[in-house]
């Protein structure tokens, strides 16, 4: 039946991978009926018991924990396609922890490290859900971790990662608006005190400085990475005595909320105010007007972050160190145009 993984054994036996581990390594701790099902599954799949036992002696569970803010976010849906493709190819299962609705305590993740309930962690553009205590050098060696998309918190900056150059991407998006003739350009960021916000704001400021343009503090507003937050932030911009002629939003969801708020105020996009987003999520091309935005190679990010984690886990593979930077692309659509006033 082709390449058989530990996951296949667990599925056929109708038990968890941890139960298969106990049945192989500590059979006395498993009920005889369950142990028999595991043994039958190993025999039926043709998986070598010696290979299975060797994996568990090496502390392998064939499970990866993925931590992300929200499974419903279209950006992370696309990244997860890449993660899942490599995981399936390599015989790994995924344990999803959604930090928006569930946070692990330091004690819980510490127990996971000790008990080896997962072989490693992928952290996708999310704050650490388990604090900094378990991110010591010793803990990192015990449970490998790779960052995908962006490094959010300073305590994670030394961990290997895969992402685009956010500073360069934001600088390019801002420079594009300048090339159209805009001089009053606002920047809508996501959340305070994250490295992601700092990098994209840095790119915006670098482009403004390079063009010799002032940055009005009132033009930098927080949109909370959401449509609702962007609507409120856009309203604040429209209340200014000197409105911006363009708004660069640090993600597409905020850009869509911004467009909605502008239309609700009786303004046309891009005739009255131009809007540029970031990420190129699946909805960007069907907004009205279609959104000019920075495209991230989401599926490739997912594939590479999973492959990098496997390198960290498997000492037999050649491990890469540091951060891998993937190319971005500015996608020109209909939401930005030269200013009319």
Coordinates of C-alpha atoms in Angstrom, one line a residue:
X1 CA 0.0 0.0 0.0
X2 CA 3.0 2.3 -0.6
X3 CA 4.9 4.2 2.2
X4 CA 3.2 3.5 5.5
X5 CA 3.5 5.9 8.4
X6 CA 2.9 5.6 12.1
X7 CA -0.2 7.7 11.5
X8 CA -1.6 4.9 9.3
X9 CA -1.1 2.4 12.1
X10 CA -2.9 4.6 14.6
X11 CA -5.8 5.3 12.2
X12 CA -6.3 1.7 11.3
X13 CA -6.2 0.6 15.0
X14 CA -8.7 3.4 15.9
X15 CA -6.4 4.8 18.6
X16 CA -4.1 7.8 19.1
X17 CA -0.4 7.8 18.1
X18 CA 0.4 8.0 21.8
X19 CA -1.5 4.8 22.4
X20 CA 0.5 3.1 19.6
X21 CA 3.6 4.3 21.4
X22 CA 2.6 2.7 24.7
X23 CA 1.5 -0.5 23.0
X24 CA 5.0 -0.8 21.4
X25 CA 7.2 0.5 24.2
X26 CA 5.1 -0.2 27.4
X27 CA 2.6 -3.0 26.5
X28 CA 1.7 -3.6 30.1
X29 CA 0.2 -0.1 30.3
X30 CA -2.2 -0.9 27.5
X31 CA -5.4 -3.0 27.7
X32 CA -4.9 -6.4 26.0
X33 CA -7.8 -5.6 23.5
X34 CA -6.2 -2.3 22.5
X35 CA -2.8 -3.8 22.3
X36 CA -4.1 -6.5 20.0
X37 CA -5.7 -3.9 17.7
X38 CA -2.4 -2.1 17.4
X39 CA -0.5 -5.3 16.7
X40 CA -3.1 -6.2 14.0
X41 CA -2.8 -2.8 12.4
X42 CA 1.0 -3.0 12.3
X43 CA 0.7 -6.4 10.6
X44 CA -2.0 -5.3 8.1
X45 CA -0.2 -2.1 7.1
X46 CA 3.1 -4.0 6.7
X47 CA 4.8 -1.4 8.9
X48 CA 8.0 -2.8 10.5
X49 CA 7.6 -3.1 14.2
X50 CA 11.3 -2.6 14.5
X51 CA 11.1 0.7 12.6
X52 CA 8.1 1.8 14.7
X53 CA 9.9 1.0 17.9
X54 CA 13.0 2.8 16.8
X55 CA 11.0 5.9 16.1
X56 CA 9.5 5.9 19.6
X57 CA 12.9 5.1 21.2
X58 CA 14.1 8.3 19.5
X59 CA 11.2 10.1 21.1
X60 CA 9.1 10.5 17.9
X61 CA 5.3 10.9 18.0
X62 CA 4.9 12.0 14.3
X63 CA 2.8 14.9 15.6
X64 CA 3.5 18.6 15.0
X65 CA 1.8 21.3 17.0
X66 CA 0.8 24.4 14.9
X67 CA 0.0 27.6 16.8
X68 CA -1.9 30.3 14.9
X69 CA -4.2 33.2 15.7
X70 CA -7.3 32.0 13.9
X71 CA -8.0 29.0 11.7
X72 CA -10.7 31.0 9.9
X73 CA -8.3 33.7 8.6
X74 CA -8.0 33.2 4.8
X75 CA -4.3 34.0 5.0
X76 CA -3.5 31.2 7.5
X77 CA -5.8 28.8 5.6
X78 CA -3.5 29.2 2.6
X79 CA -0.4 28.8 4.7
X80 CA -1.8 25.7 6.2
X81 CA -2.3 24.1 2.8
X82 CA 1.5 24.1 2.5
X83 CA 2.1 22.8 6.0
X84 CA -0.4 20.0 5.5
X85 CA 1.0 19.0 2.1
X86 CA 4.5 18.4 3.6
X87 CA 3.1 16.9 6.8
X88 CA 1.1 14.3 4.8
X89 CA 4.1 13.5 2.6
X90 CA 6.2 12.9 5.6
X91 CA 3.6 10.9 7.6
X92 CA 3.0 13.6 10.3
X93 CA -0.2 14.6 12.0
X94 CA -1.0 18.2 13.0
X95 CA -2.3 19.4 16.4
X96 CA -3.8 22.9 15.9
X97 CA -3.7 25.4 18.8
X98 CA -5.8 28.5 18.0
X99 CA -4.6 31.3 20.3
X100 CA -7.6 33.5 19.6
X101 CA -9.8 31.1 21.5
X102 CA -7.4 28.9 23.5
X103 CA -4.0 29.5 25.2
X104 CA -1.7 27.0 26.6
X105 CA -0.1 27.7 29.9
X106 CA 3.7 27.4 30.5
X107 CA 3.0 24.3 32.6
X108 CA 1.0 22.7 29.8
X109 CA 3.7 23.3 27.2
X110 CA 6.4 22.3 29.6
X111 CA 4.6 19.0 30.1
X112 CA 4.4 18.5 26.4
X113 CA 8.1 19.1 26.1
X114 CA 8.8 16.5 28.8
X115 CA 6.3 13.9 27.6
X116 CA 7.1 14.5 23.9
X117 CA 3.4 14.7 22.9
X118 CA 4.7 16.5 19.8
X119 CA 8.0 16.4 17.9
X120 CA 8.0 20.2 17.3
X121 CA 6.1 23.4 17.1
X122 CA 5.3 25.7 14.2
X123 CA 4.4 29.2 15.3
X124 CA 2.5 31.1 12.6
X125 CA 2.5 34.9 13.1
X126 CA 1.3 34.5 16.7
X127 CA 2.4 35.6 20.1
X128 CA 3.8 32.7 22.2
X129 CA 0.8 31.1 23.9
X130 CA 3.0 29.7 26.6
X131 CA 5.1 32.7 27.7
X132 CA 8.9 32.9 27.6
X133 CA 9.9 30.4 30.3
X134 CA 9.9 27.4 28.1
X135 CA 11.7 29.2 25.3
X136 CA 15.1 28.8 26.9
X137 CA 17.9 27.2 25.0
X138 CA 17.3 24.0 26.9
X139 CA 13.6 23.9 26.0
X140 CA 14.2 24.7 22.4
X141 CA 16.5 21.7 22.1
X142 CA 13.9 19.5 23.8
X143 CA 11.2 20.6 21.4
X144 CA 12.2 22.2 18.1
X145 CA 10.4 25.3 17.0
X146 CA 10.2 27.3 13.7
X147 CA 8.4 30.6 13.1
X148 CA 6.3 30.9 10.0
X149 CA 5.2 34.2 8.4
X150 CA 6.4 36.8 10.9
X151 CA 8.3 36.9 14.2
X152 CA 5.8 38.7 16.4
X153 CA 7.6 38.9 19.8
X154 CA 11.2 39.9 20.6
X155 CA 11.7 36.7 22.7
X156 CA 11.1 34.7 19.5
X157 CA 13.5 36.6 17.3
X158 CA 16.4 34.1 17.6
X159 CA 14.2 31.1 16.6
X160 CA 14.6 29.9 12.9
X161 CA 11.9 31.3 10.7
X162 CA 10.5 31.6 7.2
X163 CA 8.9 34.9 6.0
X164 CA 9.1 37.7 3.5
X165 CA 11.1 41.0 4.0
X166 CA 8.3 43.0 5.6
X167 CA 10.3 46.2 5.7
X168 CA 11.1 46.1 2.0
X169 CA 7.5 45.1 1.1
X170 CA 6.0 48.0 3.0
X171 CA 8.6 50.4 1.6
X172 CA 7.7 49.2 -2.0
X173 CA 4.0 49.6 -1.4
X174 CA 4.4 53.1 0.0
X175 CA 6.8 54.1 -2.8
X176 CA 4.2 52.9 -5.4
X177 CA 1.6 55.4 -3.9
X178 CA 4.3 58.1 -4.1
X179 CA 4.9 57.2 -7.7
X180 CA 1.2 57.7 -8.4
X181 CA 1.6 61.3 -7.0
X182 CA 0.4 60.9 -3.4
X183 CA 2.1 62.9 -0.8
X184 CA -0.3 62.6 2.1
X185 CA -0.1 58.9 2.8
X186 CA -1.5 57.3 6.0
X187 CA -0.4 54.0 7.5
X188 CA -2.9 51.7 9.3
X189 CA -1.1 49.1 11.4
X190 CA -2.4 46.1 13.2
X191 CA -1.4 46.0 16.9
X192 CA 0.9 47.8 19.2
X193 CA 4.3 46.5 20.3
X194 CA 4.7 43.7 17.8
X195 CA 7.8 43.2 15.5
X196 CA 5.4 42.8 12.6
X197 CA 4.0 46.3 13.2
X198 CA 7.5 47.7 13.7
X199 CA 8.8 46.2 10.4
X200 CA 5.9 47.4 8.2
X201 CA 5.8 50.8 9.8
X202 CA 9.6 51.0 9.4
X203 CA 9.2 50.4 5.6
X204 CA 6.5 53.0 5.4
X205 CA 8.6 55.6 7.2
X206 CA 11.7 54.8 5.1
X207 CA 9.8 55.4 1.9
X208 CA 8.4 58.7 3.2
X209 CA 11.8 59.8 4.3
X210 CA 13.4 58.8 1.1
X211 CA 10.8 60.9 -0.8
X212 CA 11.4 63.9 1.5
X213 CA 7.8 63.7 2.7
X214 CA 6.6 64.5 6.3
X215 CA 4.9 61.8 8.4
X216 CA 2.0 63.3 10.3
X217 CA 1.5 61.4 13.5
X218 CA -2.2 61.6 13.1
X219 CA -1.8 59.6 9.8
X220 CA -0.6 56.5 11.7
X221 CA -3.6 54.7 13.1
X222 CA -4.3 51.3 14.7
X223 CA -6.7 49.1 12.8
X224 CA -6.5 46.0 15.1
X225 CA -6.0 43.7 12.2
X226 CA -9.8 43.6 11.7
X227 CA -12.5 45.0 9.5
X228 CA -14.2 46.6 12.6
X229 CA -10.9 48.1 13.8
X230 CA -10.2 49.5 10.3
X231 CA -13.6 51.1 10.0
X232 CA -13.1 53.0 13.3
X233 CA -9.5 54.0 12.3
X234 CA -10.7 55.2 8.8
X235 CA -13.3 57.4 10.5
X236 CA -10.6 59.0 12.6
X237 CA -8.6 59.7 9.4
X238 CA -11.6 61.3 7.7
X239 CA -12.2 63.6 10.7
X240 CA -8.7 65.2 10.3
X241 CA -8.6 68.8 9.0
X242 CA -6.1 67.6 6.3
X243 CA -7.1 64.2 5.1
X244 CA -4.7 61.8 3.5
X245 CA -5.1 61.0 -0.2
X246 CA -4.0 57.4 0.2
X247 CA -4.1 54.8 3.0
X248 CA -1.6 51.9 3.2
X249 CA -3.1 49.1 5.4
X250 CA -0.9 46.4 7.0
X251 CA -3.2 43.6 6.0
X252 CA -6.0 43.0 3.5
X253 CA -8.8 42.7 6.1
X254 CA -8.1 46.2 7.3
X255 CA -7.9 47.4 3.7
X256 CA -11.3 45.9 3.1
X257 CA -12.7 47.6 6.2
X258 CA -11.1 50.8 5.1
X259 CA -12.8 50.7 1.7
X260 CA -16.1 50.0 3.3
X261 CA -15.8 53.0 5.6
X262 CA -14.8 55.3 2.8
X263 CA -17.8 54.3 0.7
X264 CA -20.1 54.6 3.7
X265 CA -18.8 58.2 4.0
X266 CA -19.8 58.9 0.4
X267 CA -16.2 58.7 -1.0
X268 CA -15.1 56.8 -4.0
X269 CA -12.1 54.5 -4.1
X270 CA -9.7 55.3 -5.7
X271 CA -11.0 58.6 -7.1
X272 CA -11.2 60.3 -3.7
X273 CA -8.8 58.2 -1.6
X274 CA -6.5 55.3 -2.7
X275 CA -6.2 52.1 -0.6
X276 CA -3.4 49.5 -0.6
X277 CA -3.4 46.3 1.4
X278 CA -1.0 43.6 2.4
X279 CA -1.1 39.7 2.0
X280 CA -3.2 39.2 -1.2
X281 CA -5.7 37.0 0.5
X282 CA -8.2 35.2 -1.7
X283 CA -10.8 38.0 -1.3
X284 CA -8.5 40.8 -2.5
X285 CA -9.2 40.3 -6.2
X286 CA -13.0 40.3 -5.8
X287 CA -13.4 43.4 -3.6
X288 CA -14.9 46.5 -5.2
X289 CA -12.6 47.8 -6.5
X290 CA -10.1 44.9 -6.6
X291 CA -7.4 45.5 -4.0
X292 CA -3.8 46.6 -4.8
X293 CA -1.8 44.7 -2.3
X294 CA 1.5 43.0 -1.4
X295 CA 1.4 39.3 -2.2
X296 CA 3.0 36.8 0.2
X297 CA 3.8 33.3 -1.1
X298 CA 1.5 31.7 1.5
X299 CA 1.6 28.0 0.4
X300 CA 5.4 28.2 -0.1
X301 CA 5.8 29.7 3.4
X302 CA 3.8 26.7 4.8
X303 CA 5.8 24.2 2.9
X304 CA 9.2 25.7 3.8
X305 CA 8.3 26.1 7.5
X306 CA 7.3 22.5 7.8
X307 CA 10.4 21.4 5.9
X308 CA 12.6 23.5 8.1
X309 CA 11.0 22.1 11.3
X310 CA 11.7 18.5 10.0
X311 CA 15.3 19.5 9.6
X312 CA 15.4 20.7 13.2
X313 CA 13.8 17.5 14.4
X314 CA 15.8 15.0 12.3
X315 CA 19.5 15.0 13.1
X316 CA 20.1 12.9 10.0
X317 CA 19.1 15.8 7.8
X318 CA 21.2 18.9 7.1
X319 CA 19.7 21.6 9.4
X320 CA 19.6 25.2 8.1
X321 CA 20.1 28.0 10.6
X322 CA 18.7 31.5 10.8
X323 CA 15.8 33.0 8.8
X324 CA 14.8 32.1 5.3
X325 CA 13.4 35.1 3.4
X326 CA 11.0 34.4 0.5
X327 CA 10.1 36.9 -2.3
X328 CA 7.1 39.1 -2.1
X329 CA 5.2 40.8 -5.0
X330 CA 3.3 44.1 -5.3
X331 CA 0.0 43.2 -7.1
X332 CA -1.4 46.2 -8.9
X333 CA -5.2 46.2 -9.2
X334 CA -7.9 48.9 -9.0
X335 CA -7.9 50.4 -5.5
X336 CA -5.1 52.9 -6.1
X337 CA -4.8 55.8 -8.6
X338 CA -3.2 59.2 -8.9
X339 CA -4.7 61.8 -6.5
X340 CA -7.4 64.2 -7.9
X341 CA -6.8 66.9 -5.3

